[in-house]
C-alpha atoms as an extended CHARMM CRD file, in Angstrom:
* protein
*
       126  EXT
         1         1  MET       CA              5.4020000000        8.0190000000       -0.3310000000  PROA      1               0.0000000000
         2         2  GLU       CA              5.3440000000       11.7070000000       -0.1130000000  PROA      2               0.0000000000
         3         3  PRO       CA              4.9870000000       13.5580000000        2.6320000000  PROA      3               0.0000000000
         4         4  ALA       CA              4.2530000000       10.6850000000        4.4500000000  PROA      4               0.0000000000
         5         5  TYR       CA              8.2130000000        9.6830000000        3.5940000000  PROA      5               0.0000000000
         6         6  HSD       CA             10.4790000000       11.6660000000        1.3320000000  PROA      6               0.0000000000
         7         7  ASN       CA             13.2780000000        9.6670000000       -1.1510000000  PROA      7               0.0000000000
         8         8  GLY       CA             16.4120000000        9.0390000000        1.3390000000  PROA      8               0.0000000000
         9         9  GLN       CA             14.6920000000        9.3650000000        4.3770000000  PROA      9               0.0000000000
        10        10  PHE       CA             15.8950000000        6.8160000000        6.7430000000  PROA      10              0.0000000000
        11        11  VAL       CA             13.4750000000        4.6290000000        8.0920000000  PROA      11              0.0000000000
        12        12  LEU       CA             12.6920000000        1.8810000000       10.9900000000  PROA      12              0.0000000000
        13        13  LEU       CA             11.3770000000       -1.3990000000        9.1870000000  PROA      13              0.0000000000
        14        14  ASN       CA              9.2410000000       -3.5770000000       12.3830000000  PROA      14              0.0000000000
        15        15  LYS       CA             10.3370000000       -7.1620000000       10.8010000000  PROA      15              0.0000000000
        16        16  TRP       CA              8.4830000000       -8.8430000000       13.9960000000  PROA      16              0.0000000000
        17        17  ASP       CA              4.3670000000       -7.0270000000       13.5550000000  PROA      17              0.0000000000
        18        18  ARG       CA              2.9420000000       -8.7220000000       11.0300000000  PROA      18              0.0000000000
        19        19  ASP       CA             -0.4800000000       -8.2250000000       12.2280000000  PROA      19              0.0000000000
        20        20  PHE       CA             -0.8150000000       -5.3580000000        8.6520000000  PROA      20              0.0000000000
        21        21  ALA       CA             -4.0260000000       -4.1220000000        8.7130000000  PROA      21              0.0000000000
        22        22  ALA       CA             -5.0780000000       -0.7500000000        5.7110000000  PROA      22              0.0000000000
        23        23  GLY       CA             -3.8110000000        2.2710000000        6.4690000000  PROA      23              0.0000000000
        24        24  ASP       CA             -0.2830000000        1.0820000000        7.3400000000  PROA      24              0.0000000000
        25        25  VAL       CA              2.9800000000        1.8480000000        5.6110000000  PROA      25              0.0000000000
        26        26  VAL       CA              5.4570000000       -1.3860000000        4.5050000000  PROA      26              0.0000000000
        27        27  ALA       CA              7.5910000000       -2.4360000000        2.1820000000  PROA      27              0.0000000000
        28        28  PHE       CA              7.2490000000       -5.0070000000        0.3660000000  PROA      28              0.0000000000
        29        29  TYR       CA              8.8480000000       -7.1630000000       -2.7120000000  PROA      29              0.0000000000
        30        30  SER       CA              8.0030000000       -6.4470000000       -6.0830000000  PROA      30              0.0000000000
        31        31  ALA       CA              8.6280000000       -9.2590000000       -8.6620000000  PROA      31              0.0000000000
        32        32  GLY       CA              6.7940000000       -7.1580000000      -11.4420000000  PROA      32              0.0000000000
        33        33  LEU       CA              9.2240000000       -4.5100000000      -11.0500000000  PROA      33              0.0000000000
        34        34  LYS       CA             12.3590000000       -6.0560000000       -9.3620000000  PROA      34              0.0000000000
        35        35  ALA       CA             12.2070000000       -3.6150000000       -6.0900000000  PROA      35              0.0000000000
        36        36  VAL       CA             11.4960000000       -2.7400000000       -2.0570000000  PROA      36              0.0000000000
        37        37  LEU       CA              8.3700000000       -0.9530000000       -2.6340000000  PROA      37              0.0000000000
        38        38  VAL       CA              7.3110000000        1.3550000000        0.0540000000  PROA      38              0.0000000000
        39        39  LYS       CA              3.3480000000        1.9390000000        0.3780000000  PROA      39              0.0000000000
        40        40  ARG       CA              0.3310000000        1.5250000000        2.6860000000  PROA      40              0.0000000000
        41        41  ILE       CA             -2.5830000000       -0.9610000000        2.9980000000  PROA      41              0.0000000000
        42        42  ALA       CA             -5.3410000000        0.3830000000        0.8410000000  PROA      42              0.0000000000
        43        43  ALA       CA             -7.6180000000       -3.4150000000        0.9330000000  PROA      43              0.0000000000
        44        44  CYS       CA             -6.9210000000       -6.8860000000        3.5180000000  PROA      44              0.0000000000
        45        45  PRO       CA             -7.5830000000       -9.8600000000        2.2410000000  PROA      45              0.0000000000
        46        46  GLY       CA            -11.4340000000      -10.6010000000        2.2160000000  PROA      46              0.0000000000
        47        47  ASP       CA            -11.8300000000       -6.5890000000        1.3990000000  PROA      47              0.0000000000
        48        48  ARG       CA            -13.9790000000       -5.8490000000       -2.0320000000  PROA      48              0.0000000000
        49        49  ILE       CA            -12.2030000000       -2.9090000000       -3.6050000000  PROA      49              0.0000000000
        50        50  VAL       CA            -12.6940000000       -1.2100000000       -6.4700000000  PROA      50              0.0000000000
        51        51  ILE       CA            -11.7200000000        2.6750000000       -7.6850000000  PROA      51              0.0000000000
        52        52  ARG       CA            -15.4480000000        4.5980000000       -9.3820000000  PROA      52              0.0000000000
        53        53  GLY       CA            -15.6300000000        7.5070000000      -10.8400000000  PROA      53              0.0000000000
        54        54  GLY       CA            -12.0780000000        8.4390000000       -9.6070000000  PROA      54              0.0000000000
        55        55  ARG       CA            -12.9050000000        6.9200000000       -5.7920000000  PROA      55              0.0000000000
        56        56  MET       CA            -11.6660000000        4.1800000000       -4.1870000000  PROA      56              0.0000000000
        57        57  MET       CA            -15.2790000000        1.6410000000       -2.7060000000  PROA      57              0.0000000000
        58        58  VAL       CA            -13.7820000000       -1.1410000000        0.2170000000  PROA      58              0.0000000000
        59        59  ASN       CA            -16.7000000000       -3.4260000000        0.6650000000  PROA      59              0.0000000000
        60        60  GLU       CA            -19.4200000000       -1.4020000000       -1.2760000000  PROA      60              0.0000000000
        61        61  GLU       CA            -17.8490000000        1.9560000000        1.0340000000  PROA      61              0.0000000000
        62        62  PRO       CA            -15.5140000000        4.8780000000        1.1800000000  PROA      62              0.0000000000
        63        63  SER       CA            -11.9530000000        3.9700000000        2.1060000000  PROA      63              0.0000000000
        64        64  PRO       CA            -11.3440000000        4.6900000000        5.2460000000  PROA      64              0.0000000000
        65        65  VAL       CA             -7.5290000000        5.6580000000        4.6130000000  PROA      65              0.0000000000
        66        66  TYR       CA             -8.3260000000        7.3010000000        0.8740000000  PROA      66              0.0000000000
        67        67  ALA       CA            -12.5650000000        8.5080000000        1.7150000000  PROA      67              0.0000000000
        68        68  ASP       CA            -10.7970000000       12.1470000000        0.5810000000  PROA      68              0.0000000000
        69        69  THR       CA             -9.0060000000       11.5310000000       -2.3980000000  PROA      69              0.0000000000
        70        70  PHE       CA             -9.2830000000       11.5550000000       -6.2570000000  PROA      70              0.0000000000
        71        71  PHE       CA             -8.0170000000        8.7410000000       -8.2440000000  PROA      71              0.0000000000
        72        72  ALA       CA             -7.6610000000        9.9590000000      -11.9160000000  PROA      72              0.0000000000
        73        73  ASP       CA             -6.5430000000        6.2070000000      -12.5310000000  PROA      73              0.0000000000
        74        74  GLY       CA             -8.3690000000        3.6350000000      -11.2480000000  PROA      74              0.0000000000
        75        75  GLY       CA             -5.9780000000        1.5200000000      -13.0470000000  PROA      75              0.0000000000
        76        76  ARG       CA             -6.8730000000       -2.2680000000      -12.8480000000  PROA      76              0.0000000000
        77        77  LEU       CA             -8.9880000000       -1.8250000000       -9.9110000000  PROA      77              0.0000000000
        78        78  ALA       CA            -11.0410000000       -0.3260000000      -11.7890000000  PROA      78              0.0000000000
        79        79  GLN       CA            -12.8760000000       -3.4380000000      -12.1820000000  PROA      79              0.0000000000
        80        80  GLU       CA            -13.7480000000       -4.5300000000       -9.0160000000  PROA      80              0.0000000000
        81        81  LEU       CA            -11.3460000000       -6.9880000000       -6.8530000000  PROA      81              0.0000000000
        82        82  VAL       CA            -12.2040000000       -9.1170000000       -3.6030000000  PROA      82              0.0000000000
        83        83  LEU       CA             -8.6370000000      -10.0660000000       -2.4670000000  PROA      83              0.0000000000
        84        84  ASP       CA             -7.2940000000      -13.5420000000       -2.0650000000  PROA      84              0.0000000000
        85        85  ALA       CA             -6.4640000000      -14.9820000000        1.6970000000  PROA      85              0.0000000000
        86        86  ASP       CA             -3.5550000000      -13.6840000000        2.3790000000  PROA      86              0.0000000000
        87        87  GLU       CA             -3.7470000000      -10.5740000000       -0.6410000000  PROA      87              0.0000000000
        88        88  TYR       CA             -3.5230000000       -6.3450000000       -0.0650000000  PROA      88              0.0000000000
        89        89  VAL       CA             -3.7970000000       -4.2510000000       -2.1040000000  PROA      89              0.0000000000
        90        90  MET       CA             -1.0010000000       -1.3790000000       -1.2420000000  PROA      90              0.0000000000
        91        91  ILE       CA             -1.1210000000        2.8510000000       -2.8960000000  PROA      91              0.0000000000
        92        92  GLY       CA              1.4910000000        4.5740000000       -2.9920000000  PROA      92              0.0000000000
        93        93  ASP       CA              0.5460000000        8.4630000000       -1.0430000000  PROA      93              0.0000000000
        94        94  ASN       CA              1.5540000000       10.1660000000       -4.3260000000  PROA      94              0.0000000000
        95        95  ILE       CA             -1.3790000000        9.6790000000       -5.6270000000  PROA      95              0.0000000000
        96        96  ALA       CA             -0.7200000000       11.2040000000       -9.4630000000  PROA      96              0.0000000000
        97        97  GLN       CA              3.0720000000        9.4570000000      -10.0240000000  PROA      97              0.0000000000
        98        98  SER       CA              2.9800000000        5.7320000000       -7.4820000000  PROA      98              0.0000000000
        99        99  ARG       CA              3.6420000000        2.3830000000       -9.4600000000  PROA      99              0.0000000000
       100       100  ASP       CA              1.3290000000        0.3810000000       -6.4940000000  PROA      100             0.0000000000
       101       101  SER       CA             -1.7960000000       -2.5660000000       -7.0980000000  PROA      101             0.0000000000
       102       102  ARG       CA             -3.0660000000       -0.1550000000       -9.8660000000  PROA      102             0.0000000000
       103       103  ASP       CA             -0.0070000000       -1.2320000000      -11.8620000000  PROA      103             0.0000000000
       104       104  ASP       CA              0.0270000000       -4.0090000000      -13.5720000000  PROA      104             0.0000000000
       105       105  GLN       CA              3.5820000000       -5.2400000000      -12.9890000000  PROA      105             0.0000000000
       106       106  VAL       CA              2.6550000000       -4.6710000000       -8.9310000000  PROA      106             0.0000000000
       107       107  GLY       CA             -0.8840000000       -5.9300000000       -9.0060000000  PROA      107             0.0000000000
       108       108  VAL       CA             -2.2500000000       -6.9170000000       -5.4220000000  PROA      108             0.0000000000
       109       109  VAL       CA              0.9380000000       -8.1090000000       -3.3930000000  PROA      109             0.0000000000
       110       110  ALA       CA              0.9500000000      -11.5720000000       -1.1090000000  PROA      110             0.0000000000
       111       111  ARG       CA              1.8600000000      -11.6020000000        2.2250000000  PROA      111             0.0000000000
       112       112  LYS       CA              4.9140000000      -13.4740000000        2.2480000000  PROA      112             0.0000000000
       113       113  GLU       CA              6.2480000000      -10.6620000000        0.1370000000  PROA      113             0.0000000000
       114       114  ILE       CA              5.3900000000       -7.9730000000        2.9820000000  PROA      114             0.0000000000
       115       115  ARG       CA              8.6630000000       -7.1860000000        4.4030000000  PROA      115             0.0000000000
       116       116  GLY       CA              7.9240000000       -5.8410000000        7.2790000000  PROA      116             0.0000000000
       117       117  LYS       CA              6.3660000000       -1.8420000000        8.6940000000  PROA      117             0.0000000000
       118       118  VAL       CA              7.4570000000        0.9320000000        7.6420000000  PROA      118             0.0000000000
       119       119  MET       CA              8.5450000000        3.4400000000       10.6760000000  PROA      119             0.0000000000
       120       120  PRO       CA              9.5920000000        6.9940000000       11.2510000000  PROA      120             0.0000000000
       121       121  TYR       CA             14.0070000000        6.7470000000       12.7100000000  PROA      121             0.0000000000
       122       122  LYS       CA             14.4960000000       10.0450000000       14.2990000000  PROA      122             0.0000000000
       123       123  ALA       CA             18.3840000000       10.0730000000       15.0840000000  PROA      123             0.0000000000
       124       124  TYR       CA             19.4210000000       11.0810000000       18.9380000000  PROA      124             0.0000000000
       125       125  GLY       CA             18.2980000000       14.1880000000       20.2660000000  PROA      125             0.0000000000
       126       126  GLN       CA             15.9600000000       14.4420000000       17.2130000000  PROA      126             0.0000000000
């Protein structure tokens, strides 16, 4: 999730706020990778999403989260997808190296797999 978050960085996980929106950074369980991942929500339930010509489109408009980002590979999002009532698309900020919803092992993420919202941790005195 660089540059927003770095490997080994301490973060807080808000498990109580379940009002997820595009742009939120969340932790979720990926069964395909057998791991908890931290990614940014790119599309929410009911959204229509596709990556074409290197650009992410959500509901036929440039993504409000990734409007200025070029995607060299759309992966499984190269085909238009309409999300069901409990599905989210997750994208890592390090676009070129991220294993996220573009990858078959991650795919769309069910709401029940989201563990919570990630927030930066600031120790006392920082």
